[in-house]
CSV table of C-alpha atoms in Angstrom, one decimal:
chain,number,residue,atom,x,y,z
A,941,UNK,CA,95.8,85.0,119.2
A,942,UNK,CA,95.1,88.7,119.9
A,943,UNK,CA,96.1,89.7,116.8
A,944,UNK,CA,94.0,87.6,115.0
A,945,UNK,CA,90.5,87.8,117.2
A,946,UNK,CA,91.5,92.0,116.5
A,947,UNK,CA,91.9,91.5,112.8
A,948,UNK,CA,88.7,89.2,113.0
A,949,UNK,CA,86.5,92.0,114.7
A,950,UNK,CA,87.8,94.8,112.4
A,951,UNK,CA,86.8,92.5,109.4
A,952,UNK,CA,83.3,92.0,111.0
A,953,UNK,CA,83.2,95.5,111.3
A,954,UNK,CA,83.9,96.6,108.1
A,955,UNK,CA,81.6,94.3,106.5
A,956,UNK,CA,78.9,95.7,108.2
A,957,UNK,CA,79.7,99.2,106.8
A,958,UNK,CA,79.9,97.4,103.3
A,959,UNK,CA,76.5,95.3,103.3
A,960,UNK,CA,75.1,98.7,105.2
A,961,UNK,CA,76.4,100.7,102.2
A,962,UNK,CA,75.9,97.9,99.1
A,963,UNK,CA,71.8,98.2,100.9
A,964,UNK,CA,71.4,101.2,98.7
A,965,UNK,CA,70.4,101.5,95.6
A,966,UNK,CA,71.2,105.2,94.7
A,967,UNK,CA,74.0,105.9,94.3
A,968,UNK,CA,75.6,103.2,92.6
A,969,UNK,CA,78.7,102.2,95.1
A,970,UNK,CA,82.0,100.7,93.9
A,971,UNK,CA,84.3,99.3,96.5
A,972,UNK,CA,87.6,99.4,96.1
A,973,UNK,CA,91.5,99.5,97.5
A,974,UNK,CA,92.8,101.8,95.4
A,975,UNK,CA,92.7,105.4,97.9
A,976,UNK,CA,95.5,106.8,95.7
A,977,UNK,CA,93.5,107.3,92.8
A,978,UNK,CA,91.1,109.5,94.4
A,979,UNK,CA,91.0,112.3,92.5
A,980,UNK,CA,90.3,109.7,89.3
A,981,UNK,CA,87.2,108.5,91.2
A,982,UNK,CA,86.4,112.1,91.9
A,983,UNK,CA,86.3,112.8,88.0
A,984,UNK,CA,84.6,109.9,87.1
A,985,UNK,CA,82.0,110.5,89.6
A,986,UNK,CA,81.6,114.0,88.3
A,987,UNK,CA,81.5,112.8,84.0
A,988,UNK,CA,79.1,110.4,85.3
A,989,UNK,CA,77.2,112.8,86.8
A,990,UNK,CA,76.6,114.8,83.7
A,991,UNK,CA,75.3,111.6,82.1
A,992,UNK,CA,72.7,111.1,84.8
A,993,UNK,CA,74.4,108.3,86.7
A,994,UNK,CA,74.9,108.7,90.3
A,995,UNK,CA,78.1,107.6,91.6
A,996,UNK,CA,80.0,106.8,94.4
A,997,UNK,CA,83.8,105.1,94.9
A,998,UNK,CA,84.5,103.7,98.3
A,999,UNK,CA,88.0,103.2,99.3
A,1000,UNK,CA,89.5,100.7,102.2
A,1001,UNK,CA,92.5,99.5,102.7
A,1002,UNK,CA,93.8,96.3,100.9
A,1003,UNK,CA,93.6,93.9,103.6
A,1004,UNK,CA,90.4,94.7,105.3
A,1005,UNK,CA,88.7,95.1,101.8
A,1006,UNK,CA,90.1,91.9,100.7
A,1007,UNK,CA,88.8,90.2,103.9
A,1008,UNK,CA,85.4,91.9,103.6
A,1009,UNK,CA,85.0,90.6,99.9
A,1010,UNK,CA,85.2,86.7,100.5
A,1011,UNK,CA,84.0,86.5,103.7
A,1012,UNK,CA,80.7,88.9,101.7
A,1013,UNK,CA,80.8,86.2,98.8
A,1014,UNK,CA,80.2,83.3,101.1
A,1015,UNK,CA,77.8,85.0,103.1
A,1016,UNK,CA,76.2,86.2,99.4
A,1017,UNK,CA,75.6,89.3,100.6
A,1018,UNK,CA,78.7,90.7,98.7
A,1019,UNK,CA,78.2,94.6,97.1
A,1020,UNK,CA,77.2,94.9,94.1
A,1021,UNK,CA,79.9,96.4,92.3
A,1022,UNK,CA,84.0,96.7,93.2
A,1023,UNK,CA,87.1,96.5,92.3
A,1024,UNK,CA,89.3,92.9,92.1
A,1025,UNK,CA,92.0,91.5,90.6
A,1026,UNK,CA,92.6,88.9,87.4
A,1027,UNK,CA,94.0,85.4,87.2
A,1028,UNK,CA,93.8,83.2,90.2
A,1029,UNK,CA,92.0,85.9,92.3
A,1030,UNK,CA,89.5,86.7,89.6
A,1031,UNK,CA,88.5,82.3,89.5
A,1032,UNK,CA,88.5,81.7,93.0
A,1033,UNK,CA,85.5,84.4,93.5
A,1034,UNK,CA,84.0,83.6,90.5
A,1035,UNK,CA,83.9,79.9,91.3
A,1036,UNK,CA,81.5,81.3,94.2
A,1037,UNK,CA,78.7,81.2,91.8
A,1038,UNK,CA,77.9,85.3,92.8
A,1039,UNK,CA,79.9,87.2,90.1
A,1040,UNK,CA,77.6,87.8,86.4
A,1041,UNK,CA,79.6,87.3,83.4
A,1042,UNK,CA,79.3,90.2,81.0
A,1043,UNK,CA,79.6,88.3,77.9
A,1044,UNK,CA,76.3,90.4,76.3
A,1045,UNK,CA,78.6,94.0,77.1
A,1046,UNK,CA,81.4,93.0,76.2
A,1047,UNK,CA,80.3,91.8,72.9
A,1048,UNK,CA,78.6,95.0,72.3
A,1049,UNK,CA,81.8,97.2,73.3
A,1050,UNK,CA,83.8,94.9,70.6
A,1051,UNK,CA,81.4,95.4,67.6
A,1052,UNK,CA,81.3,99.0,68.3
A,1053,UNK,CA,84.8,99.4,67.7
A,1054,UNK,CA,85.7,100.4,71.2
A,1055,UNK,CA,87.8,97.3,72.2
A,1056,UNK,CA,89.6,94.4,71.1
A,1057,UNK,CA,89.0,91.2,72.0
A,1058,UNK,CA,92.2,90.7,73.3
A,1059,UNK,CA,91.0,93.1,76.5
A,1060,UNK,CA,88.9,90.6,77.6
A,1061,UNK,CA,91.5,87.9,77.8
A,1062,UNK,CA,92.8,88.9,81.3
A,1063,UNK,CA,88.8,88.7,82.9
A,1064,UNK,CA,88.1,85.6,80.8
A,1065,UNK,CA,87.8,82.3,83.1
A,1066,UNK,CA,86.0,79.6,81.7
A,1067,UNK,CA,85.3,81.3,78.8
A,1068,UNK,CA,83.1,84.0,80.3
A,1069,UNK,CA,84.3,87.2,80.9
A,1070,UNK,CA,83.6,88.5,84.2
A,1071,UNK,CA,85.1,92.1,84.1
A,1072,UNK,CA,85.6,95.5,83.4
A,1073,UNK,CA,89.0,97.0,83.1
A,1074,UNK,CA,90.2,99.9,85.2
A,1075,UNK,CA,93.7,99.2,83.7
A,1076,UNK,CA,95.7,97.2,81.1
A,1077,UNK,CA,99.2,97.8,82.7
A,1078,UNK,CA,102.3,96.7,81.7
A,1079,UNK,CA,105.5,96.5,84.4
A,1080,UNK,CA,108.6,98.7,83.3
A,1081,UNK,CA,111.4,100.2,85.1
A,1082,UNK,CA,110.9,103.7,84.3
A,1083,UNK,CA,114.1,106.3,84.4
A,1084,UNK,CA,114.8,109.5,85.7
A,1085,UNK,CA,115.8,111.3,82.5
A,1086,UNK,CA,118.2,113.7,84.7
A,1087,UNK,CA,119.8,111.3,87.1
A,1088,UNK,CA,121.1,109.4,84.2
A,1089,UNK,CA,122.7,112.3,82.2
A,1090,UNK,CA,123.9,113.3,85.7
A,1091,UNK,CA,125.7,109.9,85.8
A,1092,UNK,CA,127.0,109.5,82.2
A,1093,UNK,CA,124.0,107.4,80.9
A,1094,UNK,CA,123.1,108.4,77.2
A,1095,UNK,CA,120.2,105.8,76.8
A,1096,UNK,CA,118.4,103.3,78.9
A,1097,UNK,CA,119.5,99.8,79.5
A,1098,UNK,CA,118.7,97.4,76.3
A,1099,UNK,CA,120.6,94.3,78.1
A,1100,UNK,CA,121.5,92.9,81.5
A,1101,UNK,CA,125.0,94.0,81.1
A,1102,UNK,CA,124.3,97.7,80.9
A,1103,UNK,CA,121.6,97.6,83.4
A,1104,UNK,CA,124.6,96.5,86.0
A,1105,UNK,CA,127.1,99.1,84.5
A,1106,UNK,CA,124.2,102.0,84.6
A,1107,UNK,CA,123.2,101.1,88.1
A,1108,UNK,CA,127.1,101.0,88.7
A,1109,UNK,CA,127.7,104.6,87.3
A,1110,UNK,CA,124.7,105.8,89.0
A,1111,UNK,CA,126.0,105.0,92.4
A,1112,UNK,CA,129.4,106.2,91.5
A,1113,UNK,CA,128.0,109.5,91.5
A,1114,UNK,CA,126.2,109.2,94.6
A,1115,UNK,CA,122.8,108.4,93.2
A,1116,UNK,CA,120.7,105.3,94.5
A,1117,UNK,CA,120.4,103.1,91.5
A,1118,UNK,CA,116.9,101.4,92.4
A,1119,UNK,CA,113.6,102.5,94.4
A,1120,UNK,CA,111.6,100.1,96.0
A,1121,UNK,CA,110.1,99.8,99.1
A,1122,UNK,CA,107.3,97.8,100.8
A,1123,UNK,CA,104.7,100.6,101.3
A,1124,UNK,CA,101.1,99.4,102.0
A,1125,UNK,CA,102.2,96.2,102.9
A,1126,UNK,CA,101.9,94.2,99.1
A,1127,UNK,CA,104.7,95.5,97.1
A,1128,UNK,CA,107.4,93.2,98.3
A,1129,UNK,CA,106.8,90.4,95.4
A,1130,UNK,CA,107.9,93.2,92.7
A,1131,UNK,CA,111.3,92.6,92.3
A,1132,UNK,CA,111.1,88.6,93.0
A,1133,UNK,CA,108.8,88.0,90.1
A,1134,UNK,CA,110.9,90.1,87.9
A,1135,UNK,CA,114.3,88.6,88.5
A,1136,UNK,CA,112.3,85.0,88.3
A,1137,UNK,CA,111.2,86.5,84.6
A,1138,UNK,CA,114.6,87.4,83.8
A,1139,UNK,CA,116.9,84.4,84.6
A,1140,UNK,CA,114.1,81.9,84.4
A,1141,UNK,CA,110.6,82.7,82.2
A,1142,UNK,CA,110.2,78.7,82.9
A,1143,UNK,CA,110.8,78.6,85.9
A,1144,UNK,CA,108.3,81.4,87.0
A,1145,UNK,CA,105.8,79.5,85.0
A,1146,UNK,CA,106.2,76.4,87.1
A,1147,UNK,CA,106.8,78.4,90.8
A,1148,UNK,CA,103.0,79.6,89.8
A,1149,UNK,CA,101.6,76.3,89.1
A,1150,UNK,CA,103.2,74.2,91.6
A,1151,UNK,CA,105.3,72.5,89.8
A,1152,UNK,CA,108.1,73.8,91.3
A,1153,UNK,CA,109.9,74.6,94.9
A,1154,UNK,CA,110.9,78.0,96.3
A,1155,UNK,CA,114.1,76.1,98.0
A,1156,UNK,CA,114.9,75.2,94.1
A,1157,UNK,CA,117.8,76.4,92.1
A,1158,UNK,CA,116.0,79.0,90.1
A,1159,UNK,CA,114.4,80.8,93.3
A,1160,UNK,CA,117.7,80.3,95.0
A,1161,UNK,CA,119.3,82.8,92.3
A,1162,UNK,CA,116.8,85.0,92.6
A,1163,UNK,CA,117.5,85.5,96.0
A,1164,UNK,CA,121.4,85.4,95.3
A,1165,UNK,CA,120.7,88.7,92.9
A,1166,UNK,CA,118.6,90.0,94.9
A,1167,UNK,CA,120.6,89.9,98.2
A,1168,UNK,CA,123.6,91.1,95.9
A,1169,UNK,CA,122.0,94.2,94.9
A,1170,UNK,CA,121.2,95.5,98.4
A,1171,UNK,CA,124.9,94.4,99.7
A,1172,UNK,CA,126.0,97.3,96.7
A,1173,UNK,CA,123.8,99.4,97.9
A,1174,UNK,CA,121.5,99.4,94.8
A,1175,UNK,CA,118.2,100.2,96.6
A,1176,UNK,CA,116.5,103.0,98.4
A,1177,UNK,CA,115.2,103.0,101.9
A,1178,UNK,CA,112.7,99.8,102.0
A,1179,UNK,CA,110.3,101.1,104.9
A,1180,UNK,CA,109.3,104.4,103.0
A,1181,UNK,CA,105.9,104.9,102.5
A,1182,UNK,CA,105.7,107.5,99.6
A,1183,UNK,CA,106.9,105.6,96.7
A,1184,UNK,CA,106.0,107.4,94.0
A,1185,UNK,CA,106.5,110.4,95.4
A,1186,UNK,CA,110.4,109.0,96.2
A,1187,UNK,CA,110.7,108.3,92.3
A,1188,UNK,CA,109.6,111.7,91.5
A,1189,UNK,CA,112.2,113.7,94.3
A,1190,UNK,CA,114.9,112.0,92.6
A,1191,UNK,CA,115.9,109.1,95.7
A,1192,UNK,CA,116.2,106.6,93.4
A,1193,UNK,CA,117.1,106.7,89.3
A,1194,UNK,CA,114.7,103.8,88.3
A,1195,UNK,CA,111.9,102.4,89.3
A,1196,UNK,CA,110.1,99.0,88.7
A,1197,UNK,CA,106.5,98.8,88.7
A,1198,UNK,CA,103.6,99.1,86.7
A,1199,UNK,CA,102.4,101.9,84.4
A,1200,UNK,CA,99.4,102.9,86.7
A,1201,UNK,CA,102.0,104.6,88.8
A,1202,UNK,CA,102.9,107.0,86.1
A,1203,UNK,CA,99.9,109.3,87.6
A,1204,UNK,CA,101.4,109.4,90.6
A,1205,UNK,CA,104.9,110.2,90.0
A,1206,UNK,CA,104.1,113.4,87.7
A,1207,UNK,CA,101.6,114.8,90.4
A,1208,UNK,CA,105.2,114.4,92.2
A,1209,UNK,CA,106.6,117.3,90.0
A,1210,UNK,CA,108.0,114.8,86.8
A,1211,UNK,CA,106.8,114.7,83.5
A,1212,UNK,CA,106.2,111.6,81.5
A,1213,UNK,CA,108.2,110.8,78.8
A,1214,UNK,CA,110.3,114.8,79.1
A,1215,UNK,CA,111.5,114.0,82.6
A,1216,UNK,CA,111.2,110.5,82.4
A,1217,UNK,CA,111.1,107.9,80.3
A,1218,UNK,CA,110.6,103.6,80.9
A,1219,UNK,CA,112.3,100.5,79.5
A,1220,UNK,CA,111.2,96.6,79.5
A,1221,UNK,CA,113.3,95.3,82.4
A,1222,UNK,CA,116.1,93.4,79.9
A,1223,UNK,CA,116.9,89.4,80.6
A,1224,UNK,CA,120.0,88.2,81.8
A,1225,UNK,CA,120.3,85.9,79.3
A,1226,UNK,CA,119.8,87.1,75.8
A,1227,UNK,CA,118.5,84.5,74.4
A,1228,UNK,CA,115.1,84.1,76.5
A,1229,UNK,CA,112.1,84.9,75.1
A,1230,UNK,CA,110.5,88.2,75.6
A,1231,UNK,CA,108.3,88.7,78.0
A,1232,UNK,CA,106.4,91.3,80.4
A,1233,UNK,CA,104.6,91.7,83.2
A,1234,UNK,CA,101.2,92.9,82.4
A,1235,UNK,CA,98.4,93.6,85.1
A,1236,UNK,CA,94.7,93.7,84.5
A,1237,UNK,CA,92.5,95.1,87.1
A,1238,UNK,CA,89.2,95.1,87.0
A,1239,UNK,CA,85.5,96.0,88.3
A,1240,UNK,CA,83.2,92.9,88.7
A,1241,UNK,CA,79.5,93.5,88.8
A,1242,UNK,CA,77.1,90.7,91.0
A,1243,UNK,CA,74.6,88.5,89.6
A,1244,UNK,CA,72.3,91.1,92.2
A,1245,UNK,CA,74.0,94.0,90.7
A,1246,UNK,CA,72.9,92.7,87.2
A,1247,UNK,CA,69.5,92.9,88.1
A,1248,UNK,CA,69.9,97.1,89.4
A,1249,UNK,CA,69.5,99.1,85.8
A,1250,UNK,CA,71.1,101.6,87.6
A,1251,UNK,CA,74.3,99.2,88.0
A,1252,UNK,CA,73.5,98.1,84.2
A,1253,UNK,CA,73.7,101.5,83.4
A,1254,UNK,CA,76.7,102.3,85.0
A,1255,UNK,CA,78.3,99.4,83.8
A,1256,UNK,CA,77.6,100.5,79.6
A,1257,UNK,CA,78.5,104.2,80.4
A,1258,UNK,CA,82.0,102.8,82.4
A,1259,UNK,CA,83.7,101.4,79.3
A,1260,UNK,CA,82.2,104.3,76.9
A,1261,UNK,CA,84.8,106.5,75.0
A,1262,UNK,CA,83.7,109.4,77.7
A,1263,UNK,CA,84.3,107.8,80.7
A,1264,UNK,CA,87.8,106.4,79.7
A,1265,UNK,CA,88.9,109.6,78.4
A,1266,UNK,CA,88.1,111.0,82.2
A,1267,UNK,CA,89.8,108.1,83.7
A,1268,UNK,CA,93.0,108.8,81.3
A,1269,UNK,CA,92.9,112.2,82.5
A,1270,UNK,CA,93.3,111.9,85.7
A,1271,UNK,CA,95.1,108.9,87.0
A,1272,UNK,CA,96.6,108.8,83.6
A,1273,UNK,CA,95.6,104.9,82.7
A,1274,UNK,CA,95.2,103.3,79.6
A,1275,UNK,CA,91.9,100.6,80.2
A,1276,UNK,CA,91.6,99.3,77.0
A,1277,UNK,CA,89.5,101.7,74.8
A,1278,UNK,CA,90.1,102.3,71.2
A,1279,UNK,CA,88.8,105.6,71.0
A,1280,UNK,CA,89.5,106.8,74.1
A,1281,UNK,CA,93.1,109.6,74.1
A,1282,UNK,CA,96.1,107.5,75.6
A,1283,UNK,CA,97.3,109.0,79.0
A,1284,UNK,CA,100.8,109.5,78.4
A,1285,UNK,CA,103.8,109.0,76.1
A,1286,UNK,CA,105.0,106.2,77.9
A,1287,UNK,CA,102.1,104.3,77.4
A,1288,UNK,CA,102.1,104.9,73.5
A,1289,UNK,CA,105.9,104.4,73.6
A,1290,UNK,CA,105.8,101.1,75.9
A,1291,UNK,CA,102.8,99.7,73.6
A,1292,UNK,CA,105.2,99.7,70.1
A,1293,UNK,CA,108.4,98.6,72.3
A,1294,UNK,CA,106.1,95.4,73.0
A,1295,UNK,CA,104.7,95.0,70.1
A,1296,UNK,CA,108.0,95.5,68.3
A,1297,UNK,CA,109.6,93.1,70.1
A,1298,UNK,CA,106.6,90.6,69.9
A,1299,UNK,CA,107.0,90.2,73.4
A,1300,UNK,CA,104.8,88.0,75.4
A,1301,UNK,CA,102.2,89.0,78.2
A,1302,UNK,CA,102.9,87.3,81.7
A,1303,UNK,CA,100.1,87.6,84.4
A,1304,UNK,CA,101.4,89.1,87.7
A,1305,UNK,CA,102.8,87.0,90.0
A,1306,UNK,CA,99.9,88.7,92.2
A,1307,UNK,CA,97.6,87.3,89.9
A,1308,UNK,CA,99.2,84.3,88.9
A,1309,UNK,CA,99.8,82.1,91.9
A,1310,UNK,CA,97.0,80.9,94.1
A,1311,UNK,CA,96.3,83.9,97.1
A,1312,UNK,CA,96.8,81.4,100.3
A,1313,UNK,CA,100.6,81.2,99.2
A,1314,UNK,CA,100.9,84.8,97.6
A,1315,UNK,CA,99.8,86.8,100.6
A,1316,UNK,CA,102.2,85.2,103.1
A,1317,UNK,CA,104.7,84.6,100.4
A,1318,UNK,CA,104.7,88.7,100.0
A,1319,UNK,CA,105.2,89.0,104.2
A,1320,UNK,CA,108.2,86.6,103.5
A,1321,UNK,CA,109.7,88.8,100.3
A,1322,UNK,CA,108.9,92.2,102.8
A,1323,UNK,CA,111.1,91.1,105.5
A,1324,UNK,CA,114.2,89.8,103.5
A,1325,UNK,CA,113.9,93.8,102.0
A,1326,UNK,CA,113.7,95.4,105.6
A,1327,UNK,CA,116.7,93.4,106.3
A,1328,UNK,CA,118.3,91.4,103.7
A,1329,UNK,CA,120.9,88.3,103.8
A,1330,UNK,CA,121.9,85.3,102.8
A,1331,UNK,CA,120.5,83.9,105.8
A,1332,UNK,CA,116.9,85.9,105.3
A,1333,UNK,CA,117.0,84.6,101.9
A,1334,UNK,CA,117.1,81.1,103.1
A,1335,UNK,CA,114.7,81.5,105.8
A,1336,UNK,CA,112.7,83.2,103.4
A,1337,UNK,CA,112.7,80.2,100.8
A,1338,UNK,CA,111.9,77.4,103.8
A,1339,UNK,CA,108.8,79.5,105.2
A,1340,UNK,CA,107.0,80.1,101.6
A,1341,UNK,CA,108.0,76.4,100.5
A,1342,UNK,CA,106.2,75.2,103.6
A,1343,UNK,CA,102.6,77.0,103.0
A,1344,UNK,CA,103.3,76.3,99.4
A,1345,UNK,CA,103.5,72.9,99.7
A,1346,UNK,CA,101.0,72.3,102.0
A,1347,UNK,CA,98.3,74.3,99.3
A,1348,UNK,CA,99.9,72.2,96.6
A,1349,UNK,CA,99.4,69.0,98.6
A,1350,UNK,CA,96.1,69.7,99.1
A,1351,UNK,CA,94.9,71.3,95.0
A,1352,UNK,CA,96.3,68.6,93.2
């Protein structure tokens, strides 16, 4: 009860220093979770700058800010500009009636050549679009190009089978085949959604719209895989709190997550695409479809920021060629502009693996299942990584299985 009435006042709190904050007109204020691209924020705050927009970024932690957000929205005093995710978490704050679709901008970003249409897809709900991409990010397991010449590797994995034997020849020679970890609290749903994709693309399809149990046979393999790969001793240290920065010291040869993190590893030291490379995580069987993970993150703009010119203004100038070329810069992400430079190799080389392999774009499980069973679900996946068994696993399965099906119960 403690716990709770604490977390309760620090929420309270912190939405005080939002709506104090969102009050102000000048500068234009975007809230946000995402600390770790400060020095992005910092150059898009100074490009925007020489345009004549003033800007500010505001950063809190994920938990807190996500708190502040929906408690904001049903208060309708939320800020009128920040950061949020797609999919289920995108509808379940538009369906507070606050959020202004941006149809009219989008439209006119399209006909000017500077996007596709297809970059609107991942903020579209109901046929509106109701945001502004700070990424289009696809999930990969990205390589450290020395590690695996260390260990005998000539090229990346291209099936299951030499996945196993790479990560099998890596520890051989006393290098950790997999980083992972649970830092900040969210990350422990990376690997689960992964193995789901690659044993069961159905399967995860299902899990997301409760149409199927986390005790069943498909999650139940997961978990087996899972489990197995920690009893070899496939993964780093779960508790570490420098990720990225673990990639790029060379603690672990591959790494799973999106391409956003690319930034971060190479102010680590690496080099995209000379001292590392990525691969689509390969299925275990063959003869699934292809698929992958890809994340879109955006900023949503209120109906009250629609009505600021200086939000309007900032909102035109955030998806122009200029501003994406900063934000490409420095974090080194690819938002979805034509004519803006592409950050990286990877990026460019990930891009033609996809589209080569016609491979189909899954939303995040993140993104994908309903946020009442995601964020204790994610609790659930952190603990069986801090200390993982068959028994976790199981105890794992029954405690997400009961909130799930409790939300189901009750959405359908």
């Amino acid at each position: 009860m403690q716990k709770k009435l604490t977390k309760l006042l620090a929420a309270m709190a912190l939405g005080m220093t939002f709506t104090a904050t969102a009050a102000s007109a000048d500068p234009v204020t975007v809230f946000h979770d995402k600390p770790f691209y400060q020095s992005g924020w910092d150059g898009l705050t100074a490009t925007a700058k020489e345009d004549g927009i003033d800007l500010n970024f505001s950063a809190y932690a994920t938990d807190q800010f996500q708190a502040y957000i929906q408690s904001s929205l049903m208060s309708g005093e939320a800020p009128q500009a920040f950061t949020w995710w797609n999919g289920t978490k995108l509808k379940e704050i538009v369906d507070s009636g606050q959020l202004a679709p941006l149809d009219d901008l989008w439209a006119k970003k399209i006909a000017s050549g500077e996007y596709d249409a297809s970059s609107a897809a991942p903020f579209t709900v109901d046929g509106h679009i109701y945001g502004m991409p700070t990424g289009l990010n696809r999930w990969v397991v990205f390589y450290n190009k020395a590690l695996f010449e260390k260990a005998g590797i000539a090229n990346p994995p291209a099936t299951w089978e030499e996945l196993i034997a790479a990560a099998d020849k890596l520890k051989a020679a006393g290098i950790t085949p997999f980083n992972a970890s649970i830092q900040d609290g969210w990350r422990g749903f990376v690997w689960f959604q992964e193995l789901l994709l690659r044993t069961n693309p159905e399967a995860y399809a299902l899990l997301n719209q409760g149409k199927l149990k986390y005790t069943d046979e498909p999650v139940k393999n997961v978990f087996k895989i899972w489990n197995d790969f920690y009893a070899k001793g496939y993964f780093t240290d779960p508790a570490s709190q420098e990720e990225p920065l673990d990639f790029a010291r060379g603690k672990g040869a591959m790494y799973l997550f999106g391409d956003w993190v690319i930034g971060l590893v190479e102010k680590g030291g690496m080099k995209a695409g000379t001292d590392f490379g990525a691969f689509i995580m390969p299925n275990v069987d063959p003869s699934l479809s292809n698929n992958v993970i890809v994340e879109g993150a955006p900023i949503v703009i209120t109906k009250a920021g629609l009505e600021n010119p200086d939000v309007v203004k900032f909102a035109d100038w955030y998806m122009s060629e200029k501003a994406m070329n900063s934000w490409a810069t420095d974090p080194g992400l690819y938002a979805g502009n034509l004519k803006a430079k592409t950050p990286n190799t990877i990026i460019t080389d990930i891009a033609k693996i996809a589209a080569d392999g016609k491979y189909n774009s899954v939303t995040r499980y993140w993104e994908a299942s309903p946020s009442e069973i995601v964020l204790p679900a994610v609790e659930e996946f952190n603990r069986f990584m801090t200390n993982p068994s068959p028994e976790a696993a199981d105890k794992a399965m029954a405690n997400i299985e009961a909130i799930a099906s409790q939300y189901w119960a009750n959405h359908q």
